[in-house]
Short mmCIF file of C-alpha atoms and ligand atoms in Angstrom, two decimals:
data_model
loop_
_atom_site.label_atom_id
_atom_site.label_comp_id
_atom_site.label_asym_id
_atom_site.label_seq_id
_atom_site.Cartn_x
_atom_site.Cartn_y
_atom_site.Cartn_z
CA VAL A 1 169.46 150.93 230.51
CA ARG A 2 169.54 147.90 228.13
CA SER A 3 169.99 143.96 228.24
CA GLY A 4 173.17 145.24 231.01
CA ASN A 5 175.43 144.60 228.12
CA ILE A 6 177.71 148.06 228.52
CA LYS A 7 179.25 149.51 225.93
CA PRO A 8 183.42 149.87 226.95
CA GLU A 9 183.93 153.89 226.48
CA SER A 10 187.20 153.20 224.85
CA ILE A 11 188.97 150.83 222.55
CA ARG A 12 192.76 149.29 222.76
CA ILE A 13 194.15 149.77 219.10
CA ARG A 14 198.05 149.61 218.76
CA ASP A 15 198.61 150.99 222.46
CA ARG A 16 196.71 153.50 221.73
CA ILE A 17 193.53 154.29 224.07
CA LEU A 18 190.57 155.02 221.26
CA PRO A 19 187.69 156.70 222.90
CA VAL A 20 184.83 154.55 221.18
CA CYS A 21 182.53 155.96 218.64
CA SER A 22 178.78 157.38 219.97
CA HIS A 23 176.59 155.73 217.73
CA GLY A 24 174.35 153.09 218.83
CA GLU A 25 176.60 149.77 219.68
CA CYS A 26 179.02 151.03 216.79
CA GLY A 27 182.60 149.52 219.01
CA ALA A 28 184.37 151.55 215.75
CA ASN A 29 187.00 154.53 217.42
CA ARG A 30 186.58 157.93 217.05
CA ILE A 31 188.28 159.61 214.23
CA TRP A 32 189.83 162.69 214.13
CA ASP A 33 187.87 166.22 216.88
CA PHE A 34 184.58 164.29 215.98
CA PRO A 35 182.81 161.74 218.48
CA THR A 36 181.68 159.25 215.69
CA CYS A 37 183.26 156.80 214.11
CA TRP A 38 184.26 157.85 209.98
CA GLU A 39 180.99 154.94 209.07
CA HIS A 40 178.30 157.34 211.84
CA LEU A 41 179.40 160.79 209.47
CA THR A 42 177.79 162.78 208.45
CA ASP A 43 177.97 163.92 204.78
CA ALA A 44 178.37 167.45 205.64
CA GLU A 45 180.72 166.08 208.87
CA ARG A 46 182.87 164.27 206.41
CA GLN A 47 183.32 167.03 204.09
CA ASN A 48 184.04 169.29 207.08
CA LEU A 49 186.47 166.78 207.80
CA LYS A 50 188.62 167.40 204.47
CA GLU A 51 188.64 170.75 204.59
CA ARG A 52 189.66 170.86 208.60
CA LEU A 53 192.42 168.69 207.34
CA ALA A 54 193.49 170.19 204.34
CA ALA A 55 193.98 173.23 205.24
CA ALA A 56 196.28 171.80 208.34
CA LEU A 57 198.26 170.30 205.52
CA ARG A 58 198.52 174.30 204.50
CA SER A 59 199.66 175.39 206.96
CA GLY A 60 202.05 172.87 208.22
CA GLU A 61 199.85 172.08 211.16
CA ASP A 62 201.15 169.41 214.19
CA LEU A 63 199.06 166.40 212.60
CA LYS A 64 201.51 163.43 214.43
CA ARG A 65 199.09 160.50 216.19
CA ILE A 66 196.04 162.10 214.44
CA VAL A 67 193.40 159.35 214.17
CA LEU A 68 191.88 159.00 210.57
CA THR A 69 190.68 155.59 210.97
CA GLY A 70 188.11 154.21 207.75
CA ALA A 71 188.15 157.88 205.88
CA ASP A 72 188.50 158.33 202.39
CA LEU A 73 190.42 160.22 201.37
CA GLN A 74 191.56 159.91 198.61
CA HIS A 75 193.60 162.37 195.58
CA PHE A 76 194.37 163.48 198.87
CA ASP A 77 198.30 165.58 199.64
CA PHE A 78 200.17 165.13 202.30
CA THR A 79 203.90 166.07 200.97
CA GLY A 80 206.11 167.08 204.10
CA ALA A 81 203.53 166.69 206.66
CA ASP A 82 204.25 165.19 210.00
CA LEU A 83 202.51 162.30 210.60
CA ARG A 84 204.03 160.52 212.78
CA GLU A 85 202.70 157.56 214.69
CA ALA A 86 199.26 158.60 212.55
CA PHE A 87 196.76 155.94 211.92
CA PHE A 88 195.85 155.48 208.39
CA ASN A 89 194.19 151.56 209.17
CA GLY A 90 191.45 150.86 207.27
CA CYS A 91 191.68 154.20 204.87
CA ASN A 92 191.54 155.05 200.91
CA LEU A 93 194.78 156.47 199.86
CA SER A 94 194.79 156.10 196.55
CA ASN A 95 196.61 158.37 193.86
CA CYS A 96 197.45 160.22 197.50
CA LYS A 97 201.24 161.75 198.09
CA PHE A 98 203.60 161.81 200.92
CA VAL A 99 206.19 162.57 199.82
CA ASP A 100 209.32 163.77 202.54
CA ALA A 101 206.17 163.48 204.47
CA ASP A 102 207.19 162.38 207.81
CA LEU A 103 205.56 158.46 208.52
CA HIS A 104 208.33 157.25 211.35
CA ARG A 105 205.60 154.41 213.50
CA ALA A 106 202.48 155.13 211.21
CA PHE A 107 199.31 152.54 210.96
CA PHE A 108 199.04 152.12 207.29
CA GLY A 109 197.02 148.09 208.17
CA VAL A 110 194.31 147.18 205.93
CA ALA A 111 194.99 151.17 204.02
CA ASN A 112 194.31 151.19 200.13
CA LEU A 113 197.44 152.15 199.04
CA THR A 114 196.47 152.42 195.22
CA ASN A 115 199.87 154.59 192.87
CA ALA A 116 200.36 156.53 196.67
CA ASP A 117 203.61 158.12 196.34
CA MET A 118 206.50 158.10 198.95
CA THR A 119 208.75 158.97 197.52
CA ARG A 120 211.10 159.87 200.27
CA ALA A 121 209.33 159.28 202.69
CA GLU A 122 210.16 158.47 206.55
CA LEU A 123 209.30 154.81 206.79
CA ASN A 124 210.60 153.96 210.37
CA GLY A 125 208.40 152.03 211.79
CA THR A 126 206.05 152.24 209.35
CA VAL A 127 203.00 149.37 209.19
CA PHE A 128 201.91 148.39 206.04
CA THR A 129 200.03 145.06 207.52
CA GLY A 130 197.50 143.80 204.63
CA ALA A 131 197.58 147.19 202.65
CA LYS A 132 197.05 147.40 199.09
CA LEU A 133 200.20 148.45 197.54
CA GLU A 134 200.32 148.21 193.74
CA GLY A 135 201.99 151.24 192.41
CA ILE A 136 202.92 152.47 195.32
CA ASP A 137 205.63 154.81 194.92
CA LEU A 138 208.07 153.74 197.74
CA ALA A 139 210.89 151.44 197.09
CA ALA A 140 213.76 150.67 199.72
CA LEU A 141 215.21 153.94 198.53
CA SER A 142 212.87 155.90 201.05
CA ILE A 143 213.96 154.01 203.66
CA SER A 144 217.02 156.60 205.03
CA PHE A 145 218.45 157.83 207.47
CA GLY A 146 217.28 160.79 208.75
CA ARG A 147 216.20 162.58 205.48
CA THR A 148 218.58 161.46 203.49
CA PRO A 149 218.65 158.68 201.22
CA ILE A 150 220.89 156.27 202.10
CA ASN A 151 224.01 155.96 198.73
CA ILE A 152 222.71 153.12 196.80
CA THR A 153 224.41 151.64 193.66
CA MET A 154 223.72 148.59 192.33
CA ARG A 155 226.23 146.95 193.82
CA SER A 156 224.31 147.01 197.65
CA PHE A 157 222.37 144.24 195.73
CA GLY A 158 223.31 141.08 195.96
CA ASP A 159 221.88 137.97 193.68
CA TYR A 160 218.74 137.18 194.67
CA GLY A 161 218.71 134.32 197.32
CA PHE A 162 222.47 135.58 198.32
CA ARG A 163 221.06 136.10 201.85
CA ARG A 164 224.47 138.56 203.35
CA ARG A 165 223.32 141.33 200.91
CA PRO A 166 219.85 143.21 200.65
CA HIS A 167 217.85 141.71 197.19
CA ILE A 168 214.98 142.46 196.16
CA ASP A 169 212.31 140.25 196.40
CA GLU A 170 211.45 138.27 193.68
CA SER A 171 209.37 135.69 194.90
CA HIS A 172 206.21 138.58 193.12
CA PRO A 173 207.30 139.21 190.00
CA TYR A 174 205.05 141.78 190.50
CA PHE A 175 205.88 143.66 192.53
CA ALA A 176 209.82 143.34 192.23
CA GLU A 177 208.69 144.66 188.61
CA ALA A 178 207.52 148.50 190.28
CA THR A 179 210.53 148.23 192.92
CA TYR A 180 212.65 147.43 189.87
CA ARG A 181 211.44 150.50 188.24
CA ALA A 182 211.34 152.62 191.29
CA LEU A 183 214.85 151.65 191.44
CA LYS A 184 215.99 152.50 188.15
CA THR A 185 214.17 155.87 188.55
CA HIS A 186 215.74 157.14 191.40
CA PHE A 187 219.04 155.55 189.37
CA LEU A 188 218.93 157.99 186.16
CA LYS A 189 217.85 160.93 188.82
CA GLU A 190 221.04 160.48 190.55
CA GLY A 191 223.34 160.07 187.10
CA ASP A 192 224.26 156.46 187.88
CA TYR A 193 223.54 155.10 184.69
CA ASP A 194 225.37 151.45 185.21
CA SER A 195 223.52 151.06 187.72
CA ALA A 196 219.63 152.15 186.12
CA SER A 197 221.01 149.80 183.25
CA TRP A 198 221.08 147.01 185.63
CA ALA A 199 217.19 147.84 187.41
CA SER A 200 216.02 148.36 183.89
CA TYR A 201 217.47 144.90 182.65
CA CYS A 202 215.76 143.19 186.50
CA GLU A 203 212.47 145.37 185.30
CA ARG A 204 212.42 143.08 182.42
CA LEU A 205 213.50 139.75 183.16
CA MET A 206 210.26 140.50 185.96
CA GLN A 207 207.77 141.68 182.92
CA ARG A 208 208.36 137.90 181.64
CA LYS A 209 208.17 135.75 184.73
CA VAL A 210 204.37 137.81 184.50
CA LEU A 211 203.89 137.56 181.13
CA TRP A 212 204.75 132.91 182.41
CA GLN A 213 202.28 133.46 185.80
CA ARG A 214 199.45 135.26 182.76
CA LYS A 215 200.49 132.46 180.78
CA ASN A 216 200.91 134.33 178.05
CA TYR A 217 203.32 132.40 176.20
CA LEU A 218 203.73 134.32 172.57
CA LYS A 219 204.56 137.54 174.45
CA TRP A 220 206.98 135.85 176.64
CA ILE A 221 208.81 134.34 174.01
CA THR A 222 209.32 137.78 172.02
CA SER A 223 210.56 138.38 175.42
CA LEU A 224 212.87 136.02 176.04
CA LEU A 225 214.00 136.84 171.99
CA PHE A 226 214.62 139.86 172.34
CA SER A 227 216.98 139.16 176.13
CA ALA A 228 218.56 137.00 174.03
CA VAL A 229 219.48 138.74 171.47
CA CYS A 230 220.36 141.68 172.93
CA GLY A 231 219.39 141.97 176.48
CA TYR A 232 216.82 144.41 175.59
CA GLY A 233 218.94 146.79 174.59
CA GLU A 234 220.82 146.97 177.94
CA LYS A 235 224.08 144.25 177.25
CA PRO A 236 225.80 145.36 173.69
CA LYS A 237 227.86 141.42 174.13
CA ARG A 238 224.90 139.24 173.93
CA VAL A 239 224.11 141.37 169.94
CA PHE A 240 227.34 139.85 169.26
CA PHE A 241 227.29 136.30 170.81
CA ALA A 242 223.86 136.56 169.01
CA SER A 243 225.40 136.98 165.54
CA LEU A 244 228.34 134.32 165.88
CA ALA A 245 225.39 132.01 167.13
CA VAL A 246 223.51 133.16 163.95
CA VAL A 247 227.39 132.28 161.36
CA PHE A 248 227.56 128.89 162.71
CA LEU A 249 224.04 128.01 162.59
CA TYR A 250 224.11 128.59 159.05
CA ALA A 251 227.37 127.06 157.76
CA ILE A 252 225.72 124.31 159.69
CA PHE A 253 222.97 124.17 156.98
CA TYR A 254 225.24 125.14 154.24
CA LYS A 255 227.26 122.54 154.25
CA ALA A 256 224.88 119.69 156.33
CA PHE A 257 222.46 119.57 153.34
CA HIS A 258 225.20 120.87 150.12
CA LEU A 259 223.43 124.21 149.71
CA ILE A 260 226.73 125.67 148.21
CA THR A 261 229.37 125.15 145.67
CA TYR A 262 232.60 126.95 144.19
CA VAL A 263 231.35 128.05 140.97
CA GLY A 264 233.10 124.83 138.31
CA LYS A 265 233.74 122.96 141.31
CA PRO A 266 231.12 120.56 142.37
CA ASP A 267 231.67 118.98 146.17
CA THR A 268 234.08 120.91 147.27
CA VAL A 269 233.10 122.63 150.03
CA THR A 270 234.54 122.61 153.44
CA TRP A 271 233.61 123.42 156.62
CA VAL A 272 235.75 125.81 156.73
CA ASP A 273 234.48 127.88 153.71
CA SER A 274 231.08 127.15 154.55
CA VAL A 275 231.91 129.04 158.54
CA TYR A 276 233.13 131.27 155.18
CA PHE A 277 230.71 132.03 153.32
CA SER A 278 228.10 132.22 156.16
CA ALA A 279 230.49 135.18 157.38
CA LEU A 280 230.14 136.63 154.88
CA THR A 281 226.24 136.45 153.84
CA PHE A 282 225.78 138.07 157.04
CA SER A 283 227.55 140.46 156.80
CA GLY A 284 225.93 141.76 153.11
CA MET A 285 229.56 140.75 151.30
CA SER A 286 228.86 138.56 148.29
CA PHE A 287 232.10 135.87 147.26
CA SER A 288 231.24 135.41 143.45
CA GLU A 289 233.26 132.00 143.77
CA LEU A 290 231.02 130.29 146.05
CA VAL A 291 227.49 130.46 145.36
CA PRO A 292 224.68 129.11 147.08
CA HIS A 293 222.77 126.39 144.29
CA ALA A 294 219.65 127.98 142.57
CA ASP A 295 216.76 126.05 144.65
CA PRO A 296 214.50 128.03 146.21
CA PHE A 297 215.88 126.09 149.79
CA SER A 298 219.73 127.73 149.99
CA ARG A 299 218.24 131.22 148.26
CA LEU A 300 215.99 130.90 151.34
CA LEU A 301 218.48 130.48 153.97
CA VAL A 302 220.85 132.91 152.20
CA THR A 303 218.41 136.25 152.24
CA THR A 304 217.31 134.82 155.93
CA GLU A 305 220.47 135.27 156.13
CA SER A 306 221.35 138.65 154.94
CA PHE A 307 218.80 140.31 156.31
CA GLY A 308 219.21 139.00 159.89
CA GLY A 309 223.24 140.47 159.48
CA ILE A 310 221.85 143.75 158.72
CA PHE A 311 218.97 143.87 161.92
CA ALA A 312 221.94 142.28 163.94
CA LEU A 313 224.15 145.55 163.09
CA SER A 314 221.29 147.91 163.98
CA LEU A 315 220.72 146.29 167.00
CA PHE A 316 223.89 146.31 167.79
CA VAL A 317 224.40 150.17 167.38
CA PHE A 318 221.55 150.52 168.31
CA THR A 319 222.19 148.51 171.60
CA LEU A 320 225.82 150.45 172.39
CA THR A 321 224.18 153.65 172.26
CA LYS A 322 221.62 152.99 174.93
CA ARG A 323 223.90 151.48 176.95
CA TYR A 324 227.08 154.17 176.79
CA VAL A 325 226.03 157.46 174.65
CA ALA A 326 222.07 157.82 175.26
CA ARG A 327 219.84 158.31 178.01
ZN1 LIG B 1 180.93 154.03 214.74
#
């Protein structure tokens, strides 16, 4: 008997009494039906565990309340398994599949679930405290009544900050982006293209916030411009209003700097003439009476506006097609 320090035979975790590892002073709980914890399994025992687990999953064996604390189970396929109240705490479950699995009250404390697929898994009461969830496929839509997903659309979600309806938590854009992406995929699968468009736009907004957080300002400005001119290809109206803004902006330049003139009638150009000239230039038409001066600045402005017009027209067709026809 050593120093009177008696090792307890069992340990209590989340209302479960689990036998303790038989190895020396180790106080961790045993794994599955083995006499030790994962740390103290031999390589052969670990191999045996994985093979038996894989066999049990294949044959649809009952794995309710199974204790797999700390196990390294990357790439395991738990599709459709009954894993109610299972212990996966501290497990490495990256790239695992839990599609359609029943994870009612399962425990994933500090587990690594990177890139795991929990599509349509039953997540009622599932605990993810401290777990790594990067790249995980689950999203709100996995939370179901029974096994039928709730019939959600973009109207199911309120704006961020509007508390009475569920909303996506945007305080961590990196994770919100993944959630919107999962929603977009879900809506596309359901054929709800309006909701998919909304989720896609929100996803890009989150991407922009991530760019800002990472101080990637050049890409952030590009993203901001793309958003302003066409709402990331989801908002055709924005192309129209951006075009109007461009036409008026150029008109102001033409008039303010006296860059255009009537042939043979100098200094008779009005503000209306200027807007008219700008609109024609933007739409790619020339107007023989009203011409730019021969200086490089005037010509540069006229050229860029013409190019802008061609670009805007293509963008409008592209956005309209993407929004209402394609997918
Ligand atoms: Zn141990």
